[in-house]
Amino acid sequence: MKNCIFCKIIAGEIPSVKLYEDELVYAFLDISPINFGHTLVIPKEHHTSVATVPETIAGRMFRVGSRLGVAMRRGLDCDGFNLHLSDGTVAGQVVMHAHLHVVPRWTDDGFHWNWRQLKYESDDARAEIAEKIRKHLKLDNQPGDAPAEEPEV
Ligand code: 5GP
Ligand code: ZN
């Protein structure tokens, strides 16, 4: 898509440090890493949301992300890795081309997720939340699944 920095990276119009590429996905170093080696795995097709990425491509993103994590363990001697994906501005998505972060982690690397732990008021409250989600779960793409693609400028 025109004016998408990640589409431009795939097209070679913006330089990137490539780690892997196949017919479905492209993986490259994040320009402002959480830790050195932090990588992004993106679908070659432009999708704003991961929810509209076809299953084969989404599966490849996850597989490549996981194997990059293993390569980081071996090559960078990290102790683990995070796979992270932000979908939507409120969730922290800045670049509107779906992408999976692969972040190598070391003991004492100084990075902490701000992960809070709420408590459900009651079993009924928990069941109600589950049902609200369950009744809308559809595994095929539906209109309105994802935010509209940005208009071409
Ligand atoms: P988001 O916050 O949308 O989940 O993550 C976007 C990521 O893309 C950020 O971590 C940011 O550093 C990275 N990024 C943004 N622009 C570029 C770029 O031009 N090149 C590379 N390699 N990474 C970028
Ligand atoms: Zn794009």
mmCIF file of C-alpha atoms and ligand atoms in Angstrom:
data_model
loop_
_atom_site.group_PDB
_atom_site.id
_atom_site.type_symbol
_atom_site.label_atom_id
_atom_site.label_comp_id
_atom_site.label_asym_id
_atom_site.label_seq_id
_atom_site.Cartn_x
_atom_site.Cartn_y
_atom_site.Cartn_z
ATOM 1 C CA MET A 1 0.000 0.000 0.000
ATOM 2 C CA LYS A 2 1.169 3.483 -0.913
ATOM 3 C CA ASN A 3 2.492 5.481 2.053
ATOM 4 C CA CYS A 4 2.980 2.429 4.259
ATOM 5 C CA ILE A 5 6.558 2.308 5.555
ATOM 6 C CA PHE A 6 6.535 -1.459 5.909
ATOM 7 C CA CYS A 7 5.263 -1.959 2.331
ATOM 8 C CA LYS A 8 8.120 0.329 1.275
ATOM 9 C CA ILE A 9 10.592 -1.794 3.250
ATOM 10 C CA ILE A 10 9.326 -4.963 1.513
ATOM 11 C CA ALA A 11 9.649 -3.227 -1.864
ATOM 12 C CA GLY A 12 13.224 -2.157 -1.007
ATOM 13 C CA GLU A 13 12.304 1.542 -1.204
ATOM 14 C CA ILE A 14 13.328 2.015 2.449
ATOM 15 C CA PRO A 15 16.462 0.162 3.581
ATOM 16 C CA SER A 16 16.228 -2.514 6.252
ATOM 17 C CA VAL A 17 18.455 -5.165 7.788
ATOM 18 C CA LYS A 18 16.769 -8.344 6.529
ATOM 19 C CA LEU A 19 16.912 -11.559 8.538
ATOM 20 C CA TYR A 20 14.521 -13.699 6.507
ATOM 21 C CA GLU A 21 12.193 -13.532 3.524
ATOM 22 C CA ASP A 22 9.935 -15.979 1.733
ATOM 23 C CA GLU A 23 6.882 -15.675 -0.491
ATOM 24 C CA LEU A 24 4.614 -14.786 2.449
ATOM 25 C CA VAL A 25 6.604 -12.900 5.073
ATOM 26 C CA TYR A 26 9.563 -10.561 5.569
ATOM 27 C CA ALA A 27 11.615 -10.256 8.796
ATOM 28 C CA PHE A 28 13.992 -7.406 9.657
ATOM 29 C CA LEU A 29 15.615 -5.674 12.608
ATOM 30 C CA ASP A 30 13.511 -3.099 14.439
ATOM 31 C CA ILE A 31 15.095 0.347 14.077
ATOM 32 C CA SER A 32 14.595 1.205 17.803
ATOM 33 C CA PRO A 33 14.992 -2.117 19.598
ATOM 34 C CA ILE A 34 13.820 -3.008 23.118
ATOM 35 C CA ASN A 35 16.921 -5.214 23.169
ATOM 36 C CA PHE A 36 19.546 -5.595 20.432
ATOM 37 C CA GLY A 37 18.292 -8.159 17.928
ATOM 38 C CA HIS A 38 14.609 -7.128 18.312
ATOM 39 C CA THR A 39 13.025 -8.199 15.019
ATOM 40 C CA LEU A 40 9.741 -7.599 13.207
ATOM 41 C CA VAL A 41 7.983 -10.260 11.133
ATOM 42 C CA ILE A 42 5.489 -8.829 8.659
ATOM 43 C CA PRO A 43 3.147 -10.256 6.035
ATOM 44 C CA LYS A 44 4.080 -9.266 2.490
ATOM 45 C CA GLU A 45 0.408 -8.482 1.860
ATOM 46 C CA HIS A 46 -0.644 -5.208 3.452
ATOM 47 C CA HIS A 47 -3.039 -5.726 6.353
ATOM 48 C CA THR A 48 -3.687 -3.121 9.025
ATOM 49 C CA SER A 49 -4.895 -5.749 11.477
ATOM 50 C CA VAL A 50 -3.627 -9.258 12.073
ATOM 51 C CA ALA A 51 -7.297 -10.303 12.175
ATOM 52 C CA THR A 52 -7.569 -10.084 8.383
ATOM 53 C CA VAL A 53 -4.262 -11.821 7.621
ATOM 54 C CA PRO A 54 -5.091 -15.197 6.002
ATOM 55 C CA GLU A 55 -4.404 -18.215 8.223
ATOM 56 C CA THR A 56 -1.529 -19.550 6.120
ATOM 57 C CA ILE A 57 0.295 -16.234 6.320
ATOM 58 C CA ALA A 58 -0.502 -15.688 10.008
ATOM 59 C CA GLY A 59 0.771 -19.198 10.695
ATOM 60 C CA ARG A 60 3.984 -18.459 8.817
ATOM 61 C CA MET A 61 4.446 -15.220 10.811
ATOM 62 C CA PHE A 62 4.166 -17.158 14.062
ATOM 63 C CA ARG A 63 6.415 -19.968 12.861
ATOM 64 C CA VAL A 64 9.112 -17.625 11.581
ATOM 65 C CA GLY A 65 8.842 -15.542 14.769
ATOM 66 C CA SER A 66 9.296 -18.644 16.925
ATOM 67 C CA ARG A 67 12.247 -19.937 14.919
ATOM 68 C CA LEU A 68 13.858 -16.485 15.022
ATOM 69 C CA GLY A 69 13.497 -16.693 18.801
ATOM 70 C CA VAL A 70 15.393 -19.986 18.765
ATOM 71 C CA ALA A 71 18.030 -18.441 16.473
ATOM 72 C CA MET A 72 18.363 -15.594 18.993
ATOM 73 C CA ARG A 73 18.905 -18.086 21.817
ATOM 74 C CA ARG A 74 21.636 -19.769 19.804
ATOM 75 C CA GLY A 75 23.196 -16.747 18.106
ATOM 76 C CA LEU A 76 22.825 -14.076 20.785
ATOM 77 C CA ASP A 77 22.867 -16.382 23.796
ATOM 78 C CA CYS A 78 19.648 -14.864 25.098
ATOM 79 C CA ASP A 79 17.718 -16.692 27.813
ATOM 80 C CA GLY A 80 14.288 -16.443 26.188
ATOM 81 C CA PHE A 81 12.216 -14.280 23.876
ATOM 82 C CA ASN A 82 8.885 -12.468 23.721
ATOM 83 C CA LEU A 83 6.512 -12.612 20.769
ATOM 84 C CA HIS A 84 4.371 -9.492 20.880
ATOM 85 C CA LEU A 85 1.754 -7.988 18.600
ATOM 86 C CA SER A 86 -0.128 -4.709 19.080
ATOM 87 C CA ASP A 87 -3.414 -4.482 17.189
ATOM 88 C CA GLY A 88 -4.990 -1.029 17.142
ATOM 89 C CA THR A 89 -3.720 2.355 18.255
ATOM 90 C CA VAL A 90 -5.063 1.918 21.783
ATOM 91 C CA ALA A 91 -3.056 -1.303 22.050
ATOM 92 C CA GLY A 92 0.124 0.529 21.066
ATOM 93 C CA GLN A 93 0.174 -0.124 17.307
ATOM 94 C CA VAL A 94 2.020 2.728 15.645
ATOM 95 C CA VAL A 95 2.743 1.289 12.198
ATOM 96 C CA MET A 96 -0.537 0.283 10.573
ATOM 97 C CA HIS A 97 0.851 -2.757 8.775
ATOM 98 C CA ALA A 98 0.399 -5.846 11.006
ATOM 99 C CA HIS A 99 3.681 -6.997 12.537
ATOM 100 C CA LEU A 100 4.916 -9.515 15.074
ATOM 101 C CA HIS A 101 7.692 -8.364 17.410
ATOM 102 C CA VAL A 102 10.343 -10.910 18.385
ATOM 103 C CA VAL A 103 12.309 -9.598 21.359
ATOM 104 C CA PRO A 104 15.333 -11.467 22.722
ATOM 105 C CA ARG A 105 15.415 -11.505 26.532
ATOM 106 C CA TRP A 106 18.268 -11.812 28.981
ATOM 107 C CA THR A 107 18.105 -12.217 32.733
ATOM 108 C CA ASP A 108 18.444 -8.727 34.181
ATOM 109 C CA ASP A 109 18.047 -6.983 30.813
ATOM 110 C CA GLY A 110 16.191 -4.251 32.690
ATOM 111 C CA PHE A 111 13.006 -4.485 30.628
ATOM 112 C CA HIS A 112 9.709 -5.189 32.393
ATOM 113 C CA TRP A 113 6.205 -5.538 30.973
ATOM 114 C CA ASN A 114 3.768 -3.480 33.018
ATOM 115 C CA TRP A 115 1.548 -6.536 33.492
ATOM 116 C CA ARG A 116 -1.223 -6.001 36.023
ATOM 117 C CA GLN A 117 -3.442 -8.708 37.515
ATOM 118 C CA LEU A 118 -7.080 -7.713 38.045
ATOM 119 C CA LYS A 119 -9.573 -9.951 39.860
ATOM 120 C CA TYR A 120 -13.065 -10.771 38.565
ATOM 121 C CA GLU A 121 -15.765 -9.614 41.017
ATOM 122 C CA SER A 122 -17.490 -13.011 40.903
ATOM 123 C CA ASP A 123 -17.773 -16.240 38.914
ATOM 124 C CA ASP A 124 -20.860 -14.777 37.195
ATOM 125 C CA ALA A 125 -18.944 -11.675 36.116
ATOM 126 C CA ARG A 126 -16.226 -13.895 34.674
ATOM 127 C CA ALA A 127 -18.769 -16.112 32.872
ATOM 128 C CA GLU A 128 -20.525 -13.055 31.443
ATOM 129 C CA ILE A 129 -17.297 -11.698 29.969
ATOM 130 C CA ALA A 130 -16.452 -15.088 28.453
ATOM 131 C CA GLU A 131 -19.908 -15.340 26.855
ATOM 132 C CA LYS A 132 -19.716 -11.821 25.393
ATOM 133 C CA ILE A 133 -16.530 -12.794 23.579
ATOM 134 C CA ARG A 134 -17.545 -16.367 22.711
ATOM 135 C CA LYS A 135 -20.743 -15.374 20.933
ATOM 136 C CA HIS A 136 -18.843 -13.126 18.535
ATOM 137 C CA LEU A 137 -15.945 -15.479 17.813
ATOM 138 C CA LYS A 138 -15.860 -16.217 14.082
ATOM 139 C CA LEU A 139 -12.864 -17.812 12.482
ATOM 140 C CA ASP A 140 -13.545 -16.526 8.977
ATOM 141 C CA ASN A 141 -12.948 -12.907 8.131
ATOM 142 C CA GLN A 142 -16.108 -10.832 8.393
ATOM 143 C CA PRO A 143 -16.782 -7.269 7.298
ATOM 144 C CA GLY A 144 -15.931 -4.975 10.184
ATOM 145 C CA ASP A 145 -13.303 -7.303 11.673
ATOM 146 C CA ALA A 146 -10.586 -4.752 11.395
ATOM 147 C CA PRO A 147 -10.294 -1.007 11.098
ATOM 148 C CA ALA A 148 -10.714 0.208 7.536
ATOM 149 C CA GLU A 149 -7.482 0.395 5.580
ATOM 150 C CA GLU A 150 -6.121 3.909 5.422
ATOM 151 C CA PRO A 151 -7.335 5.785 2.352
ATOM 152 C CA GLU A 152 -4.776 6.168 -0.405
ATOM 153 C CA VAL A 153 -3.421 9.717 -0.360
HETATM 154 P P1 5GP B 1 4.295 -0.906 16.920
HETATM 155 O O1 5GP B 1 4.438 0.100 18.020
HETATM 156 O O2 5GP B 1 3.436 -0.397 15.782
HETATM 157 O O3 5GP B 1 3.869 -2.271 17.418
HETATM 158 O O4 5GP B 1 5.752 -1.134 16.393
HETATM 159 C C1 5GP B 1 6.292 -0.503 15.279
HETATM 160 C C2 5GP B 1 7.760 -0.795 15.319
HETATM 161 O O5 5GP B 1 8.319 -0.468 14.063
HETATM 162 C C3 5GP B 1 8.525 -0.002 16.376
HETATM 163 O O6 5GP B 1 9.160 -0.881 17.279
HETATM 164 C C4 5GP B 1 9.515 0.836 15.562
HETATM 165 O O7 5GP B 1 10.770 0.967 16.187
HETATM 166 C C5 5GP B 1 9.597 0.073 14.252
HETATM 167 N N1 5GP B 1 9.867 0.898 13.086
HETATM 168 C C6 5GP B 1 9.199 2.025 12.743
HETATM 169 N N2 5GP B 1 9.690 2.534 11.591
HETATM 170 C C7 5GP B 1 10.684 1.695 11.206
HETATM 171 C C8 5GP B 1 11.575 1.695 10.083
HETATM 172 O O8 5GP B 1 11.538 2.568 9.200
HETATM 173 N N3 5GP B 1 12.468 0.685 10.007
HETATM 174 C C9 5GP B 1 12.519 -0.303 10.966
HETATM 175 N N4 5GP B 1 13.451 -1.251 10.800
HETATM 176 N N5 5GP B 1 11.701 -0.335 12.036
HETATM 177 C C10 5GP B 1 10.799 0.656 12.154
HETATM 178 ZN ZN ZN B 2 1.863 -1.980 4.335
#
